[in-house]
PDB file of C-alpha atoms and ligand atoms in Angstrom:
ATOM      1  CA  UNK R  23      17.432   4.982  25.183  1.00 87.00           C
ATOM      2  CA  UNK R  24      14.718   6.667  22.979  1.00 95.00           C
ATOM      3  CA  UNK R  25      13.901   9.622  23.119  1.00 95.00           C
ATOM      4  CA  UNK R  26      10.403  12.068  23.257  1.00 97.00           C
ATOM      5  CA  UNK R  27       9.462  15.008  21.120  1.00 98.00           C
ATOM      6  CA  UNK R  28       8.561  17.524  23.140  1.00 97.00           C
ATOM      7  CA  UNK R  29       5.999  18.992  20.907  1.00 97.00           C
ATOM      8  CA  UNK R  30       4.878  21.653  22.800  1.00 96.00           C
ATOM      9  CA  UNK R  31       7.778  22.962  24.204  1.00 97.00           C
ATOM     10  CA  UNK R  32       9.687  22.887  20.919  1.00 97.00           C
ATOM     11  CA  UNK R  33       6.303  24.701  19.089  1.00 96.00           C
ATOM     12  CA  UNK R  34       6.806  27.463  21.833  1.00 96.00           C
ATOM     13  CA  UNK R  35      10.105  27.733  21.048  1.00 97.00           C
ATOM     14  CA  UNK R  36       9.018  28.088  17.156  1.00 97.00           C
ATOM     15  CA  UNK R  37      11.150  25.514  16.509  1.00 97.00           C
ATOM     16  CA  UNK R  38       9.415  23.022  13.064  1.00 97.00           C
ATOM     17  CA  UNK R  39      12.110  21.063  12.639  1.00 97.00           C
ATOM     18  CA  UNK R  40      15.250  18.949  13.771  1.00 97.00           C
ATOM     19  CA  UNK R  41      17.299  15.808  13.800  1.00 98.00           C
ATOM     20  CA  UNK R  42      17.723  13.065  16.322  1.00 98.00           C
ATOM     21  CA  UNK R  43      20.513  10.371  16.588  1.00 98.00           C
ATOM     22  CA  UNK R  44      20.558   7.846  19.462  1.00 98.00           C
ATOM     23  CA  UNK R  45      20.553   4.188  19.827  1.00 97.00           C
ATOM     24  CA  UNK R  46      18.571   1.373  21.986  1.00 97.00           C
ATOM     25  CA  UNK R  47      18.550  -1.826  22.583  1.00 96.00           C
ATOM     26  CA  UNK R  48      16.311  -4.105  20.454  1.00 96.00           C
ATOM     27  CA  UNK R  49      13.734  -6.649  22.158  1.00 92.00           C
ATOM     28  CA  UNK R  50      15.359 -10.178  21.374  1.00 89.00           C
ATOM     29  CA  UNK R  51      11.520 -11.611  20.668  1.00 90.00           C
ATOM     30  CA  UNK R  52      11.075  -9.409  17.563  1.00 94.00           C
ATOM     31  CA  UNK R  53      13.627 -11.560  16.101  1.00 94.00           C
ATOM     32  CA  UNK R  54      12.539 -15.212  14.746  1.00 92.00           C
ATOM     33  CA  UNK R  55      15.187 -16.384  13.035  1.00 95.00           C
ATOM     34  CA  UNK R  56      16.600 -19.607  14.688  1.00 94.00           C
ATOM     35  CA  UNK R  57      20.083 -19.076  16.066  1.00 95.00           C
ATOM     36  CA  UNK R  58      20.704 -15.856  15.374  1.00 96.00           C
ATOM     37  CA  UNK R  59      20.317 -12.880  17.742  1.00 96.00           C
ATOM     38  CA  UNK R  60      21.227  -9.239  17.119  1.00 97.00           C
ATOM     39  CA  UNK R  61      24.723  -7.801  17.585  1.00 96.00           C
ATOM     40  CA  UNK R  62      24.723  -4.718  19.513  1.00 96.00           C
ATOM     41  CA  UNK R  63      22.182  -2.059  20.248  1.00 97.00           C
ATOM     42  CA  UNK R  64      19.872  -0.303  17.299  1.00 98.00           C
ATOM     43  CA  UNK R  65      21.376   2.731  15.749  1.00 98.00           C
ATOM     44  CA  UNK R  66      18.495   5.824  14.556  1.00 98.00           C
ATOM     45  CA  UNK R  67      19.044   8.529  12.776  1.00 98.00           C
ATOM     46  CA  UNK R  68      15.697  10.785  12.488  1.00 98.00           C
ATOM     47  CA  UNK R  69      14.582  14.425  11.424  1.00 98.00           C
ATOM     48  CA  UNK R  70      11.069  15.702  12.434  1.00 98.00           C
ATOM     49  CA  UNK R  71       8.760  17.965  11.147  1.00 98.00           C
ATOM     50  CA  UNK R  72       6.069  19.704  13.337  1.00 98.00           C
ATOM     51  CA  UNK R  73       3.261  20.910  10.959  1.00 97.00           C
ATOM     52  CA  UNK R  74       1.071  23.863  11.738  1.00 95.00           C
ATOM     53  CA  UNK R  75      -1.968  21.497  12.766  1.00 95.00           C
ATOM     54  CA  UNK R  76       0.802  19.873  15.406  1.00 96.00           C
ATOM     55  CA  UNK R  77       1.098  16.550  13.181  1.00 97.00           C
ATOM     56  CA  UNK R  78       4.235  15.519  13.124  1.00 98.00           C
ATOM     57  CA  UNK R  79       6.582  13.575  10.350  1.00 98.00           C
ATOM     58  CA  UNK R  80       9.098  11.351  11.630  1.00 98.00           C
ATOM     59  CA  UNK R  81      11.833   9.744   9.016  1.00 98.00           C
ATOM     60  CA  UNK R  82      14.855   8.630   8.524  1.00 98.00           C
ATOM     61  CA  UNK R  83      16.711   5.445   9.294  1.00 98.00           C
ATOM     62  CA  UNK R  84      17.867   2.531  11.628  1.00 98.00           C
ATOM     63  CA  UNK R  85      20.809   0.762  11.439  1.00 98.00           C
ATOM     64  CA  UNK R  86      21.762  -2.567  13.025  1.00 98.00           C
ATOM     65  CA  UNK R  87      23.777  -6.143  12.830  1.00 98.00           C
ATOM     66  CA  UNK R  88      22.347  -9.955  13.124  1.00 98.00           C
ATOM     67  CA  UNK R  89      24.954 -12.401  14.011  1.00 97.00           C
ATOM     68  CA  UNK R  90      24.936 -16.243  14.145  1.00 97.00           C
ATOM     69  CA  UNK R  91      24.165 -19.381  11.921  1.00 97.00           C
ATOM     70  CA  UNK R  92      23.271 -19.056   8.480  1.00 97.00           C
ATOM     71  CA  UNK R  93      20.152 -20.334   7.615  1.00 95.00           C
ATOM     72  CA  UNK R  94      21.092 -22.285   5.235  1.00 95.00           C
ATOM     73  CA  UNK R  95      24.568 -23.796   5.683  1.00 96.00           C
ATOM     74  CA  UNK R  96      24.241 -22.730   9.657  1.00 96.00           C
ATOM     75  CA  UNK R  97      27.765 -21.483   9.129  1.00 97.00           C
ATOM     76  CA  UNK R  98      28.560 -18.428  11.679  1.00 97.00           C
ATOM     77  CA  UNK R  99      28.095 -15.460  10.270  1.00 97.00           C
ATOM     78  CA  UNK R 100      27.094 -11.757  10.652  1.00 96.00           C
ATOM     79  CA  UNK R 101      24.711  -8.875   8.286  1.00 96.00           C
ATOM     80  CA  UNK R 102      24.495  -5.203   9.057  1.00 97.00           C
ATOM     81  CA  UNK R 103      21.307  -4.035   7.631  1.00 97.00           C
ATOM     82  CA  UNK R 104      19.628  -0.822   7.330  1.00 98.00           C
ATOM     83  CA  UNK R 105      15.952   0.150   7.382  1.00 98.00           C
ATOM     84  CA  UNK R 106      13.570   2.891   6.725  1.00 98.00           C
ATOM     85  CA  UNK R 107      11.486   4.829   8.781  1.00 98.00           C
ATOM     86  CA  UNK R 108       8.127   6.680   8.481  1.00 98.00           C
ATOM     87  CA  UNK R 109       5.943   7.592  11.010  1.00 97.00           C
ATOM     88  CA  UNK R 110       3.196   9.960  11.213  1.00 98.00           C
ATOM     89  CA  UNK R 111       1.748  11.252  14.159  1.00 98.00           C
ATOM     90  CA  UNK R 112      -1.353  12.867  15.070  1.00 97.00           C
ATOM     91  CA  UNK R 113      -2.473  14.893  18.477  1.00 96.00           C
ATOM     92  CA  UNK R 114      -4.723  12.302  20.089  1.00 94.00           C
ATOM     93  CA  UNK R 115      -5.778   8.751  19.886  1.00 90.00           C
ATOM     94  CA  UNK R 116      -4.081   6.352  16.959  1.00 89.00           C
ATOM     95  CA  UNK R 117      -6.527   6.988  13.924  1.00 90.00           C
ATOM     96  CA  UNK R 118      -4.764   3.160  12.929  1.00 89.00           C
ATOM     97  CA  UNK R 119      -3.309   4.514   9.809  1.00 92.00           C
ATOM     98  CA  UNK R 120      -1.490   7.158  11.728  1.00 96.00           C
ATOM     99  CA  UNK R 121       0.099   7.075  15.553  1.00 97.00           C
ATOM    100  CA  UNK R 122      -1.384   9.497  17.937  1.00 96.00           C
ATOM    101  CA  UNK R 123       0.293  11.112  20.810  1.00 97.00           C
ATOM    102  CA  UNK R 124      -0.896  12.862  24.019  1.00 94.00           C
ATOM    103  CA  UNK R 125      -0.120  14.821  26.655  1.00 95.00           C
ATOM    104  CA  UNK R 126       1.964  17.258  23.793  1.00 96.00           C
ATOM    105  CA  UNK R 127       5.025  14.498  23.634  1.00 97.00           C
ATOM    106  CA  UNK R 128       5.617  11.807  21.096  1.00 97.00           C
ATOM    107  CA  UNK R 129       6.923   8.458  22.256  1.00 96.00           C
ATOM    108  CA  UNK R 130       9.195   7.132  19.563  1.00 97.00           C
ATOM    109  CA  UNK R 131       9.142   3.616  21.079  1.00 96.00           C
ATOM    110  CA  UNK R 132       6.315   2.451  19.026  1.00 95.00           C
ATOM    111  CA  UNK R 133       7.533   3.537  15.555  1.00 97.00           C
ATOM    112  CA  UNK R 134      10.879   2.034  16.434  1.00 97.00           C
ATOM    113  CA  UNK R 135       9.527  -1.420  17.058  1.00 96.00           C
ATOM    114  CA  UNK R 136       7.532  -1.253  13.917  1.00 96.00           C
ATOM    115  CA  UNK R 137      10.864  -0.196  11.868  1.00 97.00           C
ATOM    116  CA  UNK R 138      12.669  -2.991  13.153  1.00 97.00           C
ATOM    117  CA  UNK R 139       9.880  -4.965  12.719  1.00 96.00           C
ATOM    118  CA  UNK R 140       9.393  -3.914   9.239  1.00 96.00           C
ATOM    119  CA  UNK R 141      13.471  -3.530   8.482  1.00 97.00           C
ATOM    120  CA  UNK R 142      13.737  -7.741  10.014  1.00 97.00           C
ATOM    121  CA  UNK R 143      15.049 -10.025   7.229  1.00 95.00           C
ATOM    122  CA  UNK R 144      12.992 -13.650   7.417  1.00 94.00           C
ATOM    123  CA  UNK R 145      16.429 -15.514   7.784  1.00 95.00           C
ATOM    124  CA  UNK R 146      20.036 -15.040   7.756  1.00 96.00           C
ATOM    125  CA  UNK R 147      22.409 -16.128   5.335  1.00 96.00           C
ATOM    126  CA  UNK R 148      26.357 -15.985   4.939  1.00 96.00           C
ATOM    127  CA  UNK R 149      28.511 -14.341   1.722  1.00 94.00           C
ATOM    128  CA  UNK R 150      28.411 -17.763  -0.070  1.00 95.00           C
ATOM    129  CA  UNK R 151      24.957 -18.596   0.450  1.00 96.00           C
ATOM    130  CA  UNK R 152      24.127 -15.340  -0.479  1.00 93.00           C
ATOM    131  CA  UNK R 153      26.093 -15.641  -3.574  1.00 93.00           C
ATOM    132  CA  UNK R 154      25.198 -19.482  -4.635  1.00 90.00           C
ATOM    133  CA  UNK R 155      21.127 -18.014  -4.046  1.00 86.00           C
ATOM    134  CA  UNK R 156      21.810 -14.946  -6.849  1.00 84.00           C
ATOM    135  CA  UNK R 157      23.299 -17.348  -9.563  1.00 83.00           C
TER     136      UNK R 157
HETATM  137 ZN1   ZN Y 229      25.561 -20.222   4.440  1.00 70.64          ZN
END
């Protein structure tokens, strides 16, 4: 499940900054890679920063596994792979460099999708693929 910043109740609370871990469940059609799918749910780990103009800076990282053929040798196989995140988020509409967010709470979903997006490998290969690709 992912979860909201409650910006205004958290700047009422003076509270600037904080951490969030949770996990969620990745949509399958992000992934294009033939035969392989991911293994598990998507793993976050975030810390936020509410700045005095209520922007807010979102980073940190997602962590998750692919599992099936390898793309080259289609030989089963499985990757855990990590990727960055960096979001910036503005009170309002989307300026489409930055996200917005209304209504005083910040819906994660968005940046997640574009970190997975972003974090996606274009195919999948095994150890000795891998290997035989850096000699
Ligand atoms: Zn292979």
């Amino acid at each position: 499940m992912i979860p909201e910043i409650d910006v205004r109740t958290l700047t009422a609370r003076k509270i600037s900054e904080g951490t969030l871990a949770f996990s969620f469940e990745p949509e399958a059609d992000l992934l294009e890679i033939p035969y392989v799918q991911f293994e598990g749910a998507v793993k976050a780990e975030l810390t936020y920063r509410i700045f005095e103009d209520d922007s807010v800076e979102v980073v940190g990282r997602i962590f998750f596994a692919l599992s099936g053929s390898c793309s080259r040798c289609l030989k089963e196989t499985r990757k855990e792979l990590t990727g960055e995140v960096d979001g910036f988020f503005l009170p309002g509409e989307s300026d489409g460099e930055n996200y917005g967010y209304v209504g005083g709470k910040i819906s994660l979903s968005e940046l997640m999708r574009d970190s997975l997006m972003f974090a996606l490998p274009s195919r999948l290969l095994c150890d000795a693929c891998t290997q035989w690709e850096n000699e």
